[in-house]
Amino acid sequence: MASLASTVPGADHSGRRKPRLAASLQISPRPRPRRPSASLGQDPREPEPAPAPSTEDEAGGQPQASLARDGGPEAAPGAGELGAAPEREDLVGGIGRAPRVSVLPPGPSRDFLAVARQLGLQFKDPPPGQAVALLTQYAASLGVSLIFREDHTSDPCCPFSMCAELDGVVCASGSANSKPEAKQQAAVSALHYVRSQLENLEPSKTPGRPPFTSLSVEDILSHEQRCAAVVSAGFDRLVDETSPYRACKGTVAAVILEREVSGTRTHTQEIYELVALGTGSSSCTGRLEFSGRQLHDGHGLAVARRALVRFLFRQLLLATQGGPEGKKKSVLAPQPGPGPPFALKPRIFLHLYISNTPKGAAHDIYLLPASEGHLLHSSPCRLQAHIQGDLKPVCYVAPALRYTHVGCLSASDKLARWVVLGLGGALLGHFLPPLYATSLVLADPCHDPQTLSRAIHARPCLDGVSGLCVPPPYARTTLHLFAGPPVAPSNPTPTCHGLSLNWSLGDPDVEVVDMATGRVKADTDPGPPSRLCKAAFLSAFRQAAQALGKPHLLALETYEAAKAGSYQEARRQLSLLLDQQGLGAWPSKPLVGKFRN
């Protein structure tokens, strides 16, 4: 599917670093210098030659996981459970190992074999003496990890056995009388596996596409294809084919972390890593609860965003309590000055992937862009909320219903807020500056790009607004939009109706939430609270405040009090602008936040 990057004129970038798309986002790939091969057995992402790790997970004998192991989450010593709640209610769960995510795509639309032959990577019957070099060059060019691991064998004739591992995909082992020969045989087996994967891919059928000449392997996958491949592989490793929740993949949304890594000889590689995932197409329809243990919004995008917040709280603990190794592996780094104490490390970017067009304003493809003022005051552009199973403009929701029943704004409205206020939310705002997504990959072919862009970037209209629209460091940023490949059919089966799955990097497994109650699906009624509920986040907030030595934050007794700060002021200003322009006021639920853990 063709990529479509959208930008909006007038986006405010003053005093801010403009979002940078990595080289893999180029719509029309062009020749680039071939990256040199890494040293034999070396992880291509490491700047200096180093022996490949051969240790395995001390907890379960499994190799450490993730696309970029140098930034994957590790349990910080003494951190305990993230967001552990009193009264022995497991709101967040333990910090576990993440499943491996492979970037080998299930079906991109380009001819891998033709490109592989141009590069001289002859995967069919490679000479054993060249197999390790060819495999290392392939992994370095595509930006995937390569690790050779020693395998156990009971064959006395071949006492040495090794296997190659490509981004978590363990290939068949090779046995020989010496370690170098076993390593060569393992590389041969891995090349045979790669060839089998390439032969299963269909060539592009898009007419008018120029021939691919002088391309490197890294050009084969575009940005949107890499995002889809990472999301698809991550979901498949979490939810196997026999699971009754397999069909939830049709509503999957995710946050992908892209890391620029300096390779050998000053070349830069982009490593894509799945850090948060959510599924679902409904919200809780019941009455409001005031304990903070009810998950309101079960739509995939909203769940993925909350899973990202959980991941970032874990990264704060890793950076503060994980020692030198934790500081190295965390995606966060200390930030000097009077602002938030931590910030995202340089050369790290966040990308959103969603399977379906966001509900709300982005769904109305009949909006005419002729008059921006008329557009903003039209009914479809108003804020819309899911309440009692219906999506309706906020201004039409009776106050008696708004303050007694669960109501969640549409995904279109939340995206419009996130490009101004960031993805972190109020609680993380005490520790991190605003975190903005760089791109959004939408896998729904039935959407109008211009309508989607206006729904995200033009509400409210900031042109001609006197004074600061929102207090710094908040500002509207441009979310680059791409049309991407779907990872599953979008029509959910009855078994997934009313359910929402969530996972973040570090969680041992997915959590299944029944949106009829807003709690974890269980045999008992009601089930335990979700690890993404407000009470879990308040507990995680207090853990982070204690780890950072912030007694004034620990003194905040309620969830509503903990949300106070610059983020809430920016949100108030944004809500005021929305209301002044006739789009509706952002609903507030002060009573819901009065609970204490």
PDB file of C-alpha atoms in Angstrom, residues 179-305:
ATOM      1  CA  LYS A 179      32.989 -24.709  17.530  1.00  0.00           C
ATOM      2  CA  PRO A 180      33.926 -22.785  14.349  1.00  0.00           C
ATOM      3  CA  GLU A 181      32.530 -25.572  12.165  1.00  0.00           C
ATOM      4  CA  ALA A 182      29.379 -25.788  14.272  1.00  0.00           C
ATOM      5  CA  LYS A 183      28.953 -22.029  13.913  1.00  0.00           C
ATOM      6  CA  GLN A 184      29.276 -22.324  10.133  1.00  0.00           C
ATOM      7  CA  GLN A 185      26.657 -25.080  10.023  1.00  0.00           C
ATOM      8  CA  ALA A 186      24.337 -22.975  12.178  1.00  0.00           C
ATOM      9  CA  ALA A 187      24.756 -20.058   9.754  1.00  0.00           C
ATOM     10  CA  VAL A 188      23.941 -22.349   6.820  1.00  0.00           C
ATOM     11  CA  SER A 189      20.740 -23.469   8.555  1.00  0.00           C
ATOM     12  CA  ALA A 190      19.791 -19.854   9.259  1.00  0.00           C
ATOM     13  CA  LEU A 191      20.351 -18.858   5.612  1.00  0.00           C
ATOM     14  CA  HIS A 192      18.144 -21.748   4.508  1.00  0.00           C
ATOM     15  CA  TYR A 193      15.465 -20.475   6.878  1.00  0.00           C
ATOM     16  CA  VAL A 194      15.766 -16.935   5.503  1.00  0.00           C
ATOM     17  CA  ARG A 195      15.486 -18.259   1.965  1.00  0.00           C
ATOM     18  CA  SER A 196      12.340 -20.205   2.844  1.00  0.00           C
ATOM     19  CA  GLN A 197      10.820 -17.026   4.257  1.00  0.00           C
ATOM     20  CA  LEU A 198      11.719 -15.024   1.160  1.00  0.00           C
ATOM     21  CA  GLU A 199      10.270 -17.621  -1.202  1.00  0.00           C
ATOM     22  CA  ASN A 200       6.929 -17.476   0.607  1.00  0.00           C
ATOM     23  CA  LEU A 201       6.523 -13.751  -0.062  1.00  0.00           C
ATOM     24  CA  GLU A 202       4.467 -12.667  -3.033  1.00  0.00           C
ATOM     25  CA  PRO A 203       5.987 -10.107  -5.433  1.00  0.00           C
ATOM     26  CA  SER A 204       4.386  -6.726  -5.786  1.00  0.00           C
ATOM     27  CA  LYS A 205       1.367  -6.514  -8.044  1.00  0.00           C
ATOM     28  CA  THR A 206       1.102  -2.746  -7.951  1.00  0.00           C
ATOM     29  CA  PRO A 207       1.114  -1.385 -11.533  1.00  0.00           C
ATOM     30  CA  GLY A 208       3.480   1.372 -12.490  1.00  0.00           C
ATOM     31  CA  ARG A 209       5.953   0.711  -9.692  1.00  0.00           C
ATOM     32  CA  PRO A 210       9.530   1.359 -10.877  1.00  0.00           C
ATOM     33  CA  PRO A 211      11.927  -1.574 -10.942  1.00  0.00           C
ATOM     34  CA  PHE A 212      14.015  -2.027  -7.823  1.00  0.00           C
ATOM     35  CA  THR A 213      17.599  -1.626  -8.887  1.00  0.00           C
ATOM     36  CA  SER A 214      20.636  -0.965  -6.738  1.00  0.00           C
ATOM     37  CA  LEU A 215      18.617  -1.343  -3.554  1.00  0.00           C
ATOM     38  CA  SER A 216      20.042  -2.420  -0.252  1.00  0.00           C
ATOM     39  CA  VAL A 217      18.114  -4.816   1.942  1.00  0.00           C
ATOM     40  CA  GLU A 218      17.283  -2.048   4.413  1.00  0.00           C
ATOM     41  CA  ASP A 219      15.248  -0.308   1.683  1.00  0.00           C
ATOM     42  CA  ILE A 220      12.963  -3.303   1.234  1.00  0.00           C
ATOM     43  CA  LEU A 221      10.773  -2.526   4.237  1.00  0.00           C
ATOM     44  CA  SER A 222       9.163   0.892   4.470  1.00  0.00           C
ATOM     45  CA  HIS A 223       8.349   2.508   7.797  1.00  0.00           C
ATOM     46  CA  GLU A 224       4.703   1.451   7.771  1.00  0.00           C
ATOM     47  CA  GLN A 225       5.594  -2.126   6.816  1.00  0.00           C
ATOM     48  CA  ARG A 226       8.123  -2.405   9.626  1.00  0.00           C
ATOM     49  CA  CYS A 227       5.571  -1.100  12.137  1.00  0.00           C
ATOM     50  CA  ALA A 228       2.971  -3.593  10.936  1.00  0.00           C
ATOM     51  CA  ALA A 229       5.480  -6.468  11.013  1.00  0.00           C
ATOM     52  CA  VAL A 230       6.583  -5.666  14.570  1.00  0.00           C
ATOM     53  CA  VAL A 231       2.976  -5.379  15.775  1.00  0.00           C
ATOM     54  CA  SER A 232       1.877  -8.567  14.032  1.00  0.00           C
ATOM     55  CA  ALA A 233       4.817 -10.622  15.294  1.00  0.00           C
ATOM     56  CA  GLY A 234       4.437  -9.253  18.815  1.00  0.00           C
ATOM     57  CA  PHE A 235       0.733 -10.097  18.974  1.00  0.00           C
ATOM     58  CA  ASP A 236       1.340 -13.583  17.571  1.00  0.00           C
ATOM     59  CA  ARG A 237       3.908 -14.324  20.275  1.00  0.00           C
ATOM     60  CA  LEU A 238       1.551 -13.147  23.003  1.00  0.00           C
ATOM     61  CA  VAL A 239      -1.645 -14.761  21.695  1.00  0.00           C
ATOM     62  CA  ASP A 240      -1.176 -18.091  19.934  1.00  0.00           C
ATOM     63  CA  GLU A 241      -3.417 -19.505  17.233  1.00  0.00           C
ATOM     64  CA  THR A 242      -5.374 -21.698  19.632  1.00  0.00           C
ATOM     65  CA  SER A 243      -6.350 -18.816  21.918  1.00  0.00           C
ATOM     66  CA  PRO A 244     -10.021 -17.752  21.943  1.00  0.00           C
ATOM     67  CA  TYR A 245      -8.756 -14.153  21.841  1.00  0.00           C
ATOM     68  CA  ARG A 246      -6.908 -14.578  18.548  1.00  0.00           C
ATOM     69  CA  ALA A 247      -9.549 -12.596  16.639  1.00  0.00           C
ATOM     70  CA  CYS A 248      -8.891  -9.556  18.840  1.00  0.00           C
ATOM     71  CA  LYS A 249      -5.967  -8.898  16.514  1.00  0.00           C
ATOM     72  CA  GLY A 250      -8.401  -7.189  14.128  1.00  0.00           C
ATOM     73  CA  THR A 251      -8.690  -4.200  16.495  1.00  0.00           C
ATOM     74  CA  VAL A 252      -5.060  -4.063  17.609  1.00  0.00           C
ATOM     75  CA  ALA A 253      -3.352  -0.739  18.248  1.00  0.00           C
ATOM     76  CA  ALA A 254       0.215  -0.331  19.412  1.00  0.00           C
ATOM     77  CA  VAL A 255       3.053   2.012  20.280  1.00  0.00           C
ATOM     78  CA  ILE A 256       6.367   1.264  18.572  1.00  0.00           C
ATOM     79  CA  LEU A 257       9.610   2.676  19.904  1.00  0.00           C
ATOM     80  CA  GLU A 258      12.201   3.468  17.244  1.00  0.00           C
ATOM     81  CA  ARG A 259      15.804   3.714  18.342  1.00  0.00           C
ATOM     82  CA  GLU A 260      18.585   5.125  16.170  1.00  0.00           C
ATOM     83  CA  VAL A 261      21.752   3.169  16.835  1.00  0.00           C
ATOM     84  CA  SER A 262      25.182   4.094  15.527  1.00  0.00           C
ATOM     85  CA  GLY A 263      26.632   1.060  13.816  1.00  0.00           C
ATOM     86  CA  THR A 264      30.141   0.433  12.582  1.00  0.00           C
ATOM     87  CA  ARG A 265      31.921   3.145  10.603  1.00  0.00           C
ATOM     88  CA  THR A 266      29.414   5.870  11.546  1.00  0.00           C
ATOM     89  CA  HIS A 267      26.427   4.217   9.849  1.00  0.00           C
ATOM     90  CA  THR A 268      23.076   4.609  11.588  1.00  0.00           C
ATOM     91  CA  GLN A 269      20.467   1.884  11.956  1.00  0.00           C
ATOM     92  CA  GLU A 270      16.868   2.122  13.107  1.00  0.00           C
ATOM     93  CA  ILE A 271      15.680  -0.522  15.563  1.00  0.00           C
ATOM     94  CA  TYR A 272      11.918  -0.936  15.934  1.00  0.00           C
ATOM     95  CA  GLU A 273      10.552  -2.294  19.204  1.00  0.00           C
ATOM     96  CA  LEU A 274       6.992  -2.993  20.310  1.00  0.00           C
ATOM     97  CA  VAL A 275       6.492  -1.418  23.754  1.00  0.00           C
ATOM     98  CA  ALA A 276       2.707  -1.196  24.207  1.00  0.00           C
ATOM     99  CA  LEU A 277      -0.285  -2.984  22.739  1.00  0.00           C
ATOM    100  CA  GLY A 278      -4.060  -2.792  23.123  1.00  0.00           C
ATOM    101  CA  THR A 279      -7.151  -4.199  21.458  1.00  0.00           C
ATOM    102  CA  GLY A 280     -10.855  -3.486  21.728  1.00  0.00           C
ATOM    103  CA  SER A 281     -13.713  -1.570  20.154  1.00  0.00           C
ATOM    104  CA  SER A 282     -15.949  -0.652  23.077  1.00  0.00           C
ATOM    105  CA  SER A 283     -16.019   1.179  26.374  1.00  0.00           C
ATOM    106  CA  CYS A 284     -17.559   0.470  29.744  1.00  0.00           C
ATOM    107  CA  THR A 285     -21.293   1.158  29.640  1.00  0.00           C
ATOM    108  CA  GLY A 286     -22.055   0.945  33.351  1.00  0.00           C
ATOM    109  CA  ARG A 287     -22.299   3.512  36.093  1.00  0.00           C
ATOM    110  CA  LEU A 288     -19.289   5.333  37.434  1.00  0.00           C
ATOM    111  CA  GLU A 289     -17.312   3.850  40.295  1.00  0.00           C
ATOM    112  CA  PHE A 290     -15.310   6.054  42.621  1.00  0.00           C
ATOM    113  CA  SER A 291     -12.586   3.659  43.768  1.00  0.00           C
ATOM    114  CA  GLY A 292     -10.310   4.119  40.734  1.00  0.00           C
ATOM    115  CA  ARG A 293     -10.464   0.408  39.958  1.00  0.00           C
ATOM    116  CA  GLN A 294     -12.621   0.586  36.846  1.00  0.00           C
ATOM    117  CA  LEU A 295     -11.120   0.824  33.342  1.00  0.00           C
ATOM    118  CA  HIS A 296     -13.346   3.145  31.323  1.00  0.00           C
ATOM    119  CA  ASP A 297     -12.108   3.126  27.725  1.00  0.00           C
ATOM    120  CA  GLY A 298     -11.513  -0.244  26.059  1.00  0.00           C
ATOM    121  CA  HIS A 299     -10.782   0.979  22.530  1.00  0.00           C
ATOM    122  CA  GLY A 300      -7.464  -0.310  21.197  1.00  0.00           C
ATOM    123  CA  LEU A 301      -5.758   3.071  20.796  1.00  0.00           C
ATOM    124  CA  ALA A 302      -6.709   4.313  24.268  1.00  0.00           C
ATOM    125  CA  VAL A 303      -5.600   1.022  25.832  1.00  0.00           C
ATOM    126  CA  ALA A 304      -2.268   1.092  23.976  1.00  0.00           C
ATOM    127  CA  ARG A 305      -1.639   4.637  25.229  1.00  0.00           C
TER     128      ARG A 305
END
